[in-house]
PDB file of C-alpha atoms and ligand atoms in Angstrom:
ATOM      1  CA  MET T   8       8.154 -11.837  22.171  1.00  0.00           C
ATOM      2  CA  LYS T   9      10.579 -11.260  25.055  1.00  0.00           C
ATOM      3  CA  GLU T  10      13.725 -12.310  23.206  1.00  0.00           C
ATOM      4  CA  LYS T  11      12.940  -9.708  20.490  1.00  0.00           C
ATOM      5  CA  LYS T  12      13.742  -6.919  22.970  1.00  0.00           C
ATOM      6  CA  SER T  13      17.469  -7.432  22.549  1.00  0.00           C
ATOM      7  CA  GLU T  14      17.371  -6.867  18.792  1.00  0.00           C
ATOM      8  CA  ARG T  15      15.565  -4.489  16.482  1.00  0.00           C
ATOM      9  CA  SER T  16      12.178  -5.731  15.366  1.00  0.00           C
ATOM     10  CA  VAL T  17      11.626  -5.619  11.646  1.00  0.00           C
ATOM     11  CA  ILE T  18       8.429  -4.630   9.863  1.00  0.00           C
ATOM     12  CA  GLY T  19       7.625  -6.408   6.602  1.00  0.00           C
ATOM     13  CA  ILE T  20       5.891  -4.429   3.860  1.00  0.00           C
ATOM     14  CA  PHE T  21       4.419  -6.084   0.813  1.00  0.00           C
ATOM     15  CA  ASP T  22       2.919  -4.838  -2.437  1.00  0.00           C
ATOM     16  CA  SER T  23       2.497  -6.129  -5.978  1.00  0.00           C
ATOM     17  CA  GLY T  24       4.974  -3.438  -7.009  1.00  0.00           C
ATOM     18  CA  VAL T  25       6.172   0.041  -6.076  1.00  0.00           C
ATOM     19  CA  GLY T  26       2.796   1.224  -4.742  1.00  0.00           C
ATOM     20  CA  GLY T  27       3.547   0.137  -1.187  1.00  0.00           C
ATOM     21  CA  LEU T  28       6.281   2.770  -1.098  1.00  0.00           C
ATOM     22  CA  SER T  29       3.479   5.303  -0.544  1.00  0.00           C
ATOM     23  CA  VAL T  30       2.805   3.424   2.710  1.00  0.00           C
ATOM     24  CA  TRP T  31       6.512   2.930   3.539  1.00  0.00           C
ATOM     25  CA  ARG T  32       7.100   6.712   3.396  1.00  0.00           C
ATOM     26  CA  GLU T  33       4.469   7.168   6.122  1.00  0.00           C
ATOM     27  CA  LEU T  34       5.646   4.141   8.105  1.00  0.00           C
ATOM     28  CA  PHE T  35       9.236   5.289   8.512  1.00  0.00           C
ATOM     29  CA  LYS T  36       8.010   8.754   9.558  1.00  0.00           C
ATOM     30  CA  GLU T  37       5.770   7.174  12.180  1.00  0.00           C
ATOM     31  CA  LEU T  38       8.338   4.535  13.232  1.00  0.00           C
ATOM     32  CA  PRO T  39      11.749   6.123  12.561  1.00  0.00           C
ATOM     33  CA  PHE T  40      13.687   3.642  14.695  1.00  0.00           C
ATOM     34  CA  SER T  41      12.233   0.508  13.111  1.00  0.00           C
ATOM     35  CA  ASP T  42      13.847  -1.515  10.363  1.00  0.00           C
ATOM     36  CA  PHE T  43      11.798  -2.478   7.321  1.00  0.00           C
ATOM     37  CA  ILE T  44      11.870  -5.146   4.657  1.00  0.00           C
ATOM     38  CA  TYR T  45       9.972  -4.115   1.560  1.00  0.00           C
ATOM     39  CA  LEU T  46       8.934  -6.802  -0.905  1.00  0.00           C
ATOM     40  CA  SER T  47       7.632  -5.962  -4.370  1.00  0.00           C
ATOM     41  CA  ASP T  48       6.119  -8.780  -6.452  1.00  0.00           C
ATOM     42  CA  ASN T  49       7.036  -6.868  -9.576  1.00  0.00           C
ATOM     43  CA  ALA T  50       7.255 -10.001 -11.754  1.00  0.00           C
ATOM     44  CA  PHE T  51       3.528 -10.639 -11.155  1.00  0.00           C
ATOM     45  CA  CYS T  52       2.334  -7.010 -11.145  1.00  0.00           C
ATOM     46  CA  PRO T  53      -0.397  -5.887 -11.732  1.00  0.00           C
ATOM     47  CA  TYR T  54      -2.602  -7.972  -9.434  1.00  0.00           C
ATOM     48  CA  GLY T  55      -5.778  -5.992 -10.152  1.00  0.00           C
ATOM     49  CA  SER T  56      -6.910  -8.083 -13.095  1.00  0.00           C
ATOM     50  CA  ARG T  57      -5.856 -11.471 -11.660  1.00  0.00           C
ATOM     51  CA  LYS T  58      -8.112 -14.153 -10.182  1.00  0.00           C
ATOM     52  CA  GLN T  59      -8.482 -14.156  -6.399  1.00  0.00           C
ATOM     53  CA  GLN T  60      -6.774 -17.560  -5.936  1.00  0.00           C
ATOM     54  CA  GLU T  61      -3.798 -16.455  -8.024  1.00  0.00           C
ATOM     55  CA  ILE T  62      -3.387 -13.376  -5.804  1.00  0.00           C
ATOM     56  CA  VAL T  63      -3.736 -15.455  -2.611  1.00  0.00           C
ATOM     57  CA  ASP T  64      -1.028 -17.867  -3.847  1.00  0.00           C
ATOM     58  CA  ARG T  65       1.401 -15.015  -4.538  1.00  0.00           C
ATOM     59  CA  VAL T  66       0.667 -13.292  -1.234  1.00  0.00           C
ATOM     60  CA  ILE T  67       1.341 -16.534   0.681  1.00  0.00           C
ATOM     61  CA  LYS T  68       4.722 -16.864  -1.066  1.00  0.00           C
ATOM     62  CA  ALA T  69       5.511 -13.253  -0.147  1.00  0.00           C
ATOM     63  CA  VAL T  70       4.466 -13.707   3.478  1.00  0.00           C
ATOM     64  CA  ASP T  71       6.564 -16.883   3.808  1.00  0.00           C
ATOM     65  CA  PHE T  72       9.565 -14.977   2.445  1.00  0.00           C
ATOM     66  CA  LEU T  73       9.065 -12.117   4.918  1.00  0.00           C
ATOM     67  CA  ILE T  74       8.610 -14.486   7.855  1.00  0.00           C
ATOM     68  CA  LYS T  75      11.909 -16.197   6.940  1.00  0.00           C
ATOM     69  CA  LYS T  76      13.486 -12.744   7.184  1.00  0.00           C
ATOM     70  CA  ASP T  77      12.271 -12.595  10.790  1.00  0.00           C
ATOM     71  CA  VAL T  78       9.767  -9.767  10.500  1.00  0.00           C
ATOM     72  CA  SER T  79       7.509  -9.199  13.535  1.00  0.00           C
ATOM     73  CA  VAL T  80       4.557  -7.586  11.770  1.00  0.00           C
ATOM     74  CA  ILE T  81       3.500  -7.541   8.114  1.00  0.00           C
ATOM     75  CA  VAL T  82       1.852  -4.576   6.412  1.00  0.00           C
ATOM     76  CA  ILE T  83       0.020  -5.693   3.292  1.00  0.00           C
ATOM     77  CA  ALA T  84       0.518  -2.349   1.560  1.00  0.00           C
ATOM     78  CA  CYS T  85      -1.724  -3.297  -1.339  1.00  0.00           C
ATOM     79  CA  ASN T  86      -5.497  -2.873  -1.378  1.00  0.00           C
ATOM     80  CA  THR T  87      -5.905  -5.628  -3.951  1.00  0.00           C
ATOM     81  CA  ALA T  88      -3.848  -8.171  -1.982  1.00  0.00           C
ATOM     82  CA  THR T  89      -5.639  -7.192   1.230  1.00  0.00           C
ATOM     83  CA  ALA T  90      -9.036  -7.661  -0.400  1.00  0.00           C
ATOM     84  CA  ALA T  91      -8.094 -11.058  -1.822  1.00  0.00           C
ATOM     85  CA  ALA T  92      -6.031 -12.577   0.959  1.00  0.00           C
ATOM     86  CA  ILE T  93      -6.239 -10.944   4.392  1.00  0.00           C
ATOM     87  CA  GLU T  94      -8.836 -13.396   5.761  1.00  0.00           C
ATOM     88  CA  THR T  95      -6.784 -16.398   4.639  1.00  0.00           C
ATOM     89  CA  LEU T  96      -3.625 -14.884   6.119  1.00  0.00           C
ATOM     90  CA  ARG T  97      -5.204 -14.186   9.501  1.00  0.00           C
ATOM     91  CA  LYS T  98      -6.610 -17.709   9.582  1.00  0.00           C
ATOM     92  CA  ASN T  99      -3.308 -19.402   8.778  1.00  0.00           C
ATOM     93  CA  TYR T 100      -0.564 -17.344  10.449  1.00  0.00           C
ATOM     94  CA  THR T 101      -0.060 -16.028  13.966  1.00  0.00           C
ATOM     95  CA  ILE T 102       2.007 -12.980  12.937  1.00  0.00           C
ATOM     96  CA  PRO T 103      -0.015  -9.715  13.018  1.00  0.00           C
ATOM     97  CA  PHE T 104      -1.133  -8.366   9.628  1.00  0.00           C
ATOM     98  CA  ILE T 105      -2.073  -4.786   8.871  1.00  0.00           C
ATOM     99  CA  GLY T 106      -4.063  -4.428   5.674  1.00  0.00           C
ATOM    100  CA  MET T 107      -5.217  -1.583   3.456  1.00  0.00           C
ATOM    101  CA  GLU T 108      -8.788  -0.593   2.949  1.00  0.00           C
ATOM    102  CA  PRO T 109     -10.123   2.259   0.865  1.00  0.00           C
ATOM    103  CA  ALA T 110     -10.691   5.287   3.112  1.00  0.00           C
ATOM    104  CA  VAL T 111     -14.395   5.466   2.319  1.00  0.00           C
ATOM    105  CA  LYS T 112     -15.348   6.143   5.936  1.00  0.00           C
ATOM    106  CA  PRO T 113     -13.444   9.436   6.488  1.00  0.00           C
ATOM    107  CA  ALA T 114     -14.427  10.638   3.013  1.00  0.00           C
ATOM    108  CA  ALA T 115     -18.110   9.908   3.670  1.00  0.00           C
ATOM    109  CA  ILE T 116     -17.988  11.585   7.092  1.00  0.00           C
ATOM    110  CA  HIS T 117     -16.347  14.759   5.791  1.00  0.00           C
ATOM    111  CA  SER T 118     -18.192  15.100   2.496  1.00  0.00           C
ATOM    112  CA  ALA T 119     -20.264  18.272   2.294  1.00  0.00           C
ATOM    113  CA  THR T 120     -21.765  17.484  -1.102  1.00  0.00           C
ATOM    114  CA  GLY T 121     -22.720  13.913  -0.172  1.00  0.00           C
ATOM    115  CA  VAL T 122     -20.828  12.600  -3.202  1.00  0.00           C
ATOM    116  CA  ILE T 123     -17.454  10.856  -3.065  1.00  0.00           C
ATOM    117  CA  GLY T 124     -15.311   9.206  -5.732  1.00  0.00           C
ATOM    118  CA  VAL T 125     -13.307   6.027  -5.234  1.00  0.00           C
ATOM    119  CA  LEU T 126     -10.478   5.026  -7.555  1.00  0.00           C
ATOM    120  CA  ALA T 127      -9.223   1.446  -7.038  1.00  0.00           C
ATOM    121  CA  THR T 128      -8.559  -1.754  -8.945  1.00  0.00           C
ATOM    122  CA  GLN T 129     -11.291  -4.026 -10.280  1.00  0.00           C
ATOM    123  CA  ALA T 130     -10.297  -6.763  -7.781  1.00  0.00           C
ATOM    124  CA  THR T 131     -10.586  -4.357  -4.826  1.00  0.00           C
ATOM    125  CA  PHE T 132     -14.101  -3.335  -5.883  1.00  0.00           C
ATOM    126  CA  LYS T 133     -15.123  -6.991  -6.135  1.00  0.00           C
ATOM    127  CA  GLY T 134     -13.816  -7.788  -2.623  1.00  0.00           C
ATOM    128  CA  LYS T 135     -15.938  -8.352   0.472  1.00  0.00           C
ATOM    129  CA  LEU T 136     -13.921  -5.806   2.453  1.00  0.00           C
ATOM    130  CA  TYR T 137     -14.744  -2.876   0.185  1.00  0.00           C
ATOM    131  CA  ASN T 138     -18.399  -3.809  -0.089  1.00  0.00           C
ATOM    132  CA  ASN T 139     -18.769  -4.212   3.677  1.00  0.00           C
ATOM    133  CA  THR T 140     -17.131  -0.798   4.164  1.00  0.00           C
ATOM    134  CA  LEU T 141     -19.586   0.745   1.689  1.00  0.00           C
ATOM    135  CA  GLU T 142     -22.513  -0.836   3.449  1.00  0.00           C
ATOM    136  CA  HIS T 143     -21.407   0.287   6.912  1.00  0.00           C
ATOM    137  CA  PHE T 144     -20.023   3.733   6.275  1.00  0.00           C
ATOM    138  CA  ALA T 145     -21.250   5.047   2.948  1.00  0.00           C
ATOM    139  CA  SER T 146     -24.964   4.368   2.939  1.00  0.00           C
ATOM    140  CA  ASP T 147     -25.696   8.117   3.227  1.00  0.00           C
ATOM    141  CA  VAL T 148     -23.474   9.274   0.381  1.00  0.00           C
ATOM    142  CA  LYS T 149     -23.390   8.700  -3.338  1.00  0.00           C
ATOM    143  CA  VAL T 150     -20.263   6.785  -4.308  1.00  0.00           C
ATOM    144  CA  ILE T 151     -18.829   7.090  -7.810  1.00  0.00           C
ATOM    145  CA  GLN T 152     -16.672   4.020  -8.279  1.00  0.00           C
ATOM    146  CA  GLN T 153     -13.979   3.880 -10.948  1.00  0.00           C
ATOM    147  CA  ALA T 154     -11.542   1.064 -11.717  1.00  0.00           C
ATOM    148  CA  GLY T 155      -8.229   2.660 -12.646  1.00  0.00           C
ATOM    149  CA  ALA T 156      -7.246   0.307 -15.483  1.00  0.00           C
ATOM    150  CA  GLY T 157      -3.768   1.179 -16.773  1.00  0.00           C
ATOM    151  CA  LEU T 158      -2.782   3.396 -13.827  1.00  0.00           C
ATOM    152  CA  VAL T 159      -0.755   0.796 -11.891  1.00  0.00           C
ATOM    153  CA  GLU T 160       1.212   0.117 -15.091  1.00  0.00           C
ATOM    154  CA  ALA T 161       1.728   3.874 -15.596  1.00  0.00           C
ATOM    155  CA  VAL T 162       3.348   4.150 -12.153  1.00  0.00           C
ATOM    156  CA  GLU T 163       5.403   0.965 -12.626  1.00  0.00           C
ATOM    157  CA  HIS T 164       6.729   2.114 -15.995  1.00  0.00           C
ATOM    158  CA  ASP T 165       7.522   5.712 -15.113  1.00  0.00           C
ATOM    159  CA  LEU T 166       4.686   7.074 -17.255  1.00  0.00           C
ATOM    160  CA  THR T 167       2.948   9.216 -14.647  1.00  0.00           C
ATOM    161  CA  ASP T 168       3.514  12.369 -16.732  1.00  0.00           C
ATOM    162  CA  SER T 169       2.685  10.878 -20.130  1.00  0.00           C
ATOM    163  CA  PRO T 170      -0.198  12.166 -22.281  1.00  0.00           C
ATOM    164  CA  GLN T 171      -1.757   8.668 -22.198  1.00  0.00           C
ATOM    165  CA  THR T 172      -1.907   8.722 -18.404  1.00  0.00           C
ATOM    166  CA  ALA T 173      -3.344  12.256 -18.464  1.00  0.00           C
ATOM    167  CA  GLU T 174      -6.056  11.002 -20.824  1.00  0.00           C
ATOM    168  CA  LEU T 175      -6.871   8.011 -18.587  1.00  0.00           C
ATOM    169  CA  LEU T 176      -7.099  10.259 -15.535  1.00  0.00           C
ATOM    170  CA  LYS T 177      -9.352  12.696 -17.365  1.00  0.00           C
ATOM    171  CA  ASN T 178     -11.709   9.837 -18.245  1.00  0.00           C
ATOM    172  CA  TYR T 179     -11.673   8.451 -14.703  1.00  0.00           C
ATOM    173  CA  ILE T 180     -11.802  11.649 -12.649  1.00  0.00           C
ATOM    174  CA  MET T 181     -14.025  13.998 -14.679  1.00  0.00           C
ATOM    175  CA  PRO T 182     -17.221  11.959 -14.076  1.00  0.00           C
ATOM    176  CA  MET T 183     -16.539  12.251 -10.323  1.00  0.00           C
ATOM    177  CA  VAL T 184     -16.062  16.011 -10.587  1.00  0.00           C
ATOM    178  CA  GLU T 185     -19.172  16.388 -12.740  1.00  0.00           C
ATOM    179  CA  ALA T 186     -21.219  14.383 -10.233  1.00  0.00           C
ATOM    180  CA  GLY T 187     -20.217  16.838  -7.493  1.00  0.00           C
ATOM    181  CA  ALA T 188     -17.691  14.707  -5.601  1.00  0.00           C
ATOM    182  CA  ASP T 189     -15.722  16.691  -3.015  1.00  0.00           C
ATOM    183  CA  HIS T 190     -13.492  13.759  -1.933  1.00  0.00           C
ATOM    184  CA  ILE T 191     -11.581  11.278  -4.079  1.00  0.00           C
ATOM    185  CA  VAL T 192     -10.425   8.191  -2.218  1.00  0.00           C
ATOM    186  CA  LEU T 193      -7.235   6.582  -3.505  1.00  0.00           C
ATOM    187  CA  GLY T 194      -8.053   2.902  -3.110  1.00  0.00           C
ATOM    188  CA  CYS T 195      -4.786   1.593  -4.520  1.00  0.00           C
ATOM    189  CA  THR T 196      -1.378   2.275  -3.024  1.00  0.00           C
ATOM    190  CA  HIS T 197       0.093   3.102  -6.438  1.00  0.00           C
ATOM    191  CA  PHE T 198      -2.238   6.064  -6.891  1.00  0.00           C
ATOM    192  CA  PRO T 199      -0.677   8.527  -4.407  1.00  0.00           C
ATOM    193  CA  PHE T 200       2.171   8.667  -6.951  1.00  0.00           C
ATOM    194  CA  LEU T 201      -0.399  10.141  -9.365  1.00  0.00           C
ATOM    195  CA  ALA T 202      -1.765  12.669  -6.858  1.00  0.00           C
ATOM    196  CA  ASP T 203      -0.316  15.707  -8.694  1.00  0.00           C
ATOM    197  CA  GLN T 204      -1.784  14.535 -11.992  1.00  0.00           C
ATOM    198  CA  ILE T 205      -5.151  13.775 -10.339  1.00  0.00           C
ATOM    199  CA  ARG T 206      -5.107  17.249  -8.796  1.00  0.00           C
ATOM    200  CA  ILE T 207      -4.699  18.804 -12.275  1.00  0.00           C
ATOM    201  CA  VAL T 208      -7.936  17.143 -13.435  1.00  0.00           C
ATOM    202  CA  ALA T 209      -9.875  17.444 -10.174  1.00  0.00           C
ATOM    203  CA  GLY T 210      -8.909  21.004  -9.295  1.00  0.00           C
ATOM    204  CA  ASN T 211      -8.126  22.428  -5.868  1.00  0.00           C
ATOM    205  CA  GLY T 212     -11.610  22.150  -4.396  1.00  0.00           C
ATOM    206  CA  ILE T 213     -11.471  18.357  -4.063  1.00  0.00           C
ATOM    207  CA  THR T 214      -9.823  16.523  -1.168  1.00  0.00           C
ATOM    208  CA  ILE T 215      -7.681  13.605  -2.261  1.00  0.00           C
ATOM    209  CA  VAL T 216      -7.718  10.948   0.456  1.00  0.00           C
ATOM    210  CA  ASP T 217      -4.662   8.713   0.874  1.00  0.00           C
ATOM    211  CA  PRO T 218      -5.148   6.107   3.634  1.00  0.00           C
ATOM    212  CA  ALA T 219      -1.378   5.596   4.167  1.00  0.00           C
ATOM    213  CA  PRO T 220      -0.920   7.963   7.170  1.00  0.00           C
ATOM    214  CA  ALA T 221      -3.780   6.235   9.020  1.00  0.00           C
ATOM    215  CA  VAL T 222      -2.320   2.812   8.205  1.00  0.00           C
ATOM    216  CA  ALA T 223       1.069   3.942   9.560  1.00  0.00           C
ATOM    217  CA  ARG T 224      -0.541   5.152  12.806  1.00  0.00           C
ATOM    218  CA  HIS T 225      -2.412   1.878  13.119  1.00  0.00           C
ATOM    219  CA  THR T 226       0.828  -0.056  12.594  1.00  0.00           C
ATOM    220  CA  ARG T 227       2.454   1.959  15.377  1.00  0.00           C
ATOM    221  CA  ASN T 228      -0.454   1.076  17.679  1.00  0.00           C
ATOM    222  CA  VAL T 229      -0.156  -2.619  16.831  1.00  0.00           C
ATOM    223  CA  MET T 230       3.607  -2.485  17.495  1.00  0.00           C
ATOM    224  CA  ALA T 231       2.974  -0.784  20.843  1.00  0.00           C
ATOM    225  CA  GLU T 232       0.349  -3.353  21.816  1.00  0.00           C
ATOM    226  CA  LYS T 233       2.751  -6.219  21.029  1.00  0.00           C
ATOM    227  CA  GLY T 234       5.619  -4.614  22.939  1.00  0.00           C
ATOM    228  CA  LEU T 235       7.614  -4.099  19.733  1.00  0.00           C
ATOM    229  CA  LEU T 236       8.036  -0.322  19.755  1.00  0.00           C
ATOM    230  CA  GLN T 237      11.695   0.574  19.767  1.00  0.00           C
ATOM    231  CA  ASP T 238      11.762   4.333  20.250  1.00  0.00           C
ATOM    232  CA  LYS T 239      13.434   4.087  23.611  1.00  0.00           C
ATOM    233  CA  LEU T 240      15.685   1.158  22.833  1.00  0.00           C
ATOM    234  CA  PHE T 241      17.527   2.494  19.804  1.00  0.00           C
ATOM    235  CA  SER T 242      18.606   5.979  18.939  1.00  0.00           C
ATOM    236  CA  THR T 243      19.778   5.288  15.402  1.00  0.00           C
ATOM    237  CA  GLU T 244      17.449   5.573  12.437  1.00  0.00           C
ATOM    238  CA  GLY T 245      16.074   2.326  11.047  1.00  0.00           C
ATOM    239  CA  ARG T 246      17.134   0.809   7.737  1.00  0.00           C
ATOM    240  CA  THR T 247      15.051  -0.587   4.869  1.00  0.00           C
ATOM    241  CA  LEU T 248      16.058  -3.442   2.592  1.00  0.00           C
ATOM    242  CA  PHE T 249      14.156  -3.689  -0.689  1.00  0.00           C
ATOM    243  CA  PHE T 250      13.456  -6.992  -2.424  1.00  0.00           C
ATOM    244  CA  SER T 251      11.801  -7.434  -5.813  1.00  0.00           C
ATOM    245  CA  THR T 252      10.755 -10.490  -7.808  1.00  0.00           C
ATOM    246  CA  GLY T 253      11.401  -8.471 -10.979  1.00  0.00           C
ATOM    247  CA  GLU T 254      12.990  -5.188 -11.992  1.00  0.00           C
ATOM    248  CA  THR T 255      14.403  -3.023  -9.223  1.00  0.00           C
ATOM    249  CA  ALA T 256      14.895   0.170 -11.294  1.00  0.00           C
ATOM    250  CA  MET T 257      11.541   1.839 -10.470  1.00  0.00           C
ATOM    251  CA  LEU T 258      11.737   0.680  -6.872  1.00  0.00           C
ATOM    252  CA  GLN T 259      15.109   2.428  -6.583  1.00  0.00           C
ATOM    253  CA  LYS T 260      13.935   5.538  -8.374  1.00  0.00           C
ATOM    254  CA  ILE T 261      10.851   6.096  -6.207  1.00  0.00           C
ATOM    255  CA  ALA T 262      12.475   4.989  -2.934  1.00  0.00           C
ATOM    256  CA  LEU T 263      15.386   7.378  -3.529  1.00  0.00           C
ATOM    257  CA  SER T 264      13.030  10.227  -4.387  1.00  0.00           C
ATOM    258  CA  ILE T 265      11.401   9.658  -0.991  1.00  0.00           C
ATOM    259  CA  LYS T 266      14.583   8.995   0.975  1.00  0.00           C
ATOM    260  CA  PRO T 267      17.814   9.965  -0.780  1.00  0.00           C
ATOM    261  CA  GLY T 268      21.040   8.151  -0.031  1.00  0.00           C
ATOM    262  CA  ILE T 269      19.849   4.524   0.142  1.00  0.00           C
ATOM    263  CA  PRO T 270      22.767   2.419  -1.144  1.00  0.00           C
ATOM    264  CA  ARG T 271      22.340   0.469  -4.382  1.00  0.00           C
ATOM    265  CA  GLU T 272      23.080  -2.839  -2.661  1.00  0.00           C
ATOM    266  CA  ASP T 273      19.961  -2.431  -0.500  1.00  0.00           C
ATOM    267  CA  PHE T 274      17.847  -3.266  -3.604  1.00  0.00           C
ATOM    268  CA  ILE T 275      17.897  -7.008  -4.178  1.00  0.00           C
ATOM    269  CA  ARG T 276      16.287  -9.134  -6.858  1.00  0.00           C
ATOM    270  CA  ILE T 277      14.844 -12.483  -5.731  1.00  0.00           C
ATOM    271  CA  ILE T 278      12.808 -15.404  -7.014  1.00  0.00           C
ATOM    272  CA  ILE T 279       9.940 -16.718  -4.887  1.00  0.00           C
TER     273      ILE T 279
HETATM  274  N1  LIG A 305      -0.819  -1.337  -5.077  1.00  0.00           N
HETATM  275  C1  LIG A 305      -1.839  -2.273  -5.446  1.00  0.00           C
HETATM  276  C2  LIG A 305      -3.147  -1.884  -4.717  1.00  0.00           C
HETATM  277  O1  LIG A 305      -3.098  -1.181  -3.723  1.00  0.00           O
HETATM  278  C3  LIG A 305      -1.875  -2.402  -6.919  1.00  0.00           C
HETATM  279  C4  LIG A 305      -2.675  -3.536  -7.396  1.00  0.00           C
HETATM  280  C5  LIG A 305      -2.239  -4.146  -8.681  1.00  0.00           C
HETATM  281  O2  LIG A 305      -1.130  -4.691  -8.737  1.00  0.00           O
HETATM  282  O3  LIG A 305      -3.048  -4.115  -9.614  1.00  0.00           O
HETATM  283  O4  LIG A 305      -4.223  -2.289  -5.063  1.00  0.00           O
END
């Protein structure tokens, strides 16, 4: 770790696609002097309907790529990849991993109606992580679970404002509203990019819970623990390089909407 002090430490961020950008936007706010490498596995997105082993194989390829780029910490900014692979990763690598998990706990704690909705992918709902979280933190509330089929694709293909997406959201969110949910947990990192559209269906009385700010704070704590925080070492803002196994157009569009001015050459297509 010591030799890292002389250079900036880099944080790796991984998602099946553009969804992890909802975590990146919180990470660079929390860690403004850190550099980031964002990797989107766009060519294999969506993960949500894939078999667990297939997801694990892709995640291992992604992690190996990020490690070759000399990252110090890896944020698996994908609930589905976390659910499928985080145990395997922690068993096989020494680098610290920060994963995503649906924010069921804060929603359950703060719910006044005792009903919460969770929107995630099928693979996340099947995972041990989600089911353990339910068991430990949501035994006193009613949980309305909904797999958001088609929503990851809507974000990836710039269809967040299309009538088809509005129809999907109506079908997914209305049953939660009708059941009395006062919190909707976004259990997929793509879904914060649909927050405005979800709000239209859910109305203003429902709290939409995005776990990304908590994940960014946790990442900062992990960095501090490992002696990798750079606030005092560097006074210039960090840089992010974006890699994608497929198209980079949506990655550029969303990243630039979050942080204008990123040069075109910082978006790089790769094969892994
Ligand atoms: N962003 C991923 C997640 O958080 C999307 C999964 C997918 O590719 O289906 O679950």
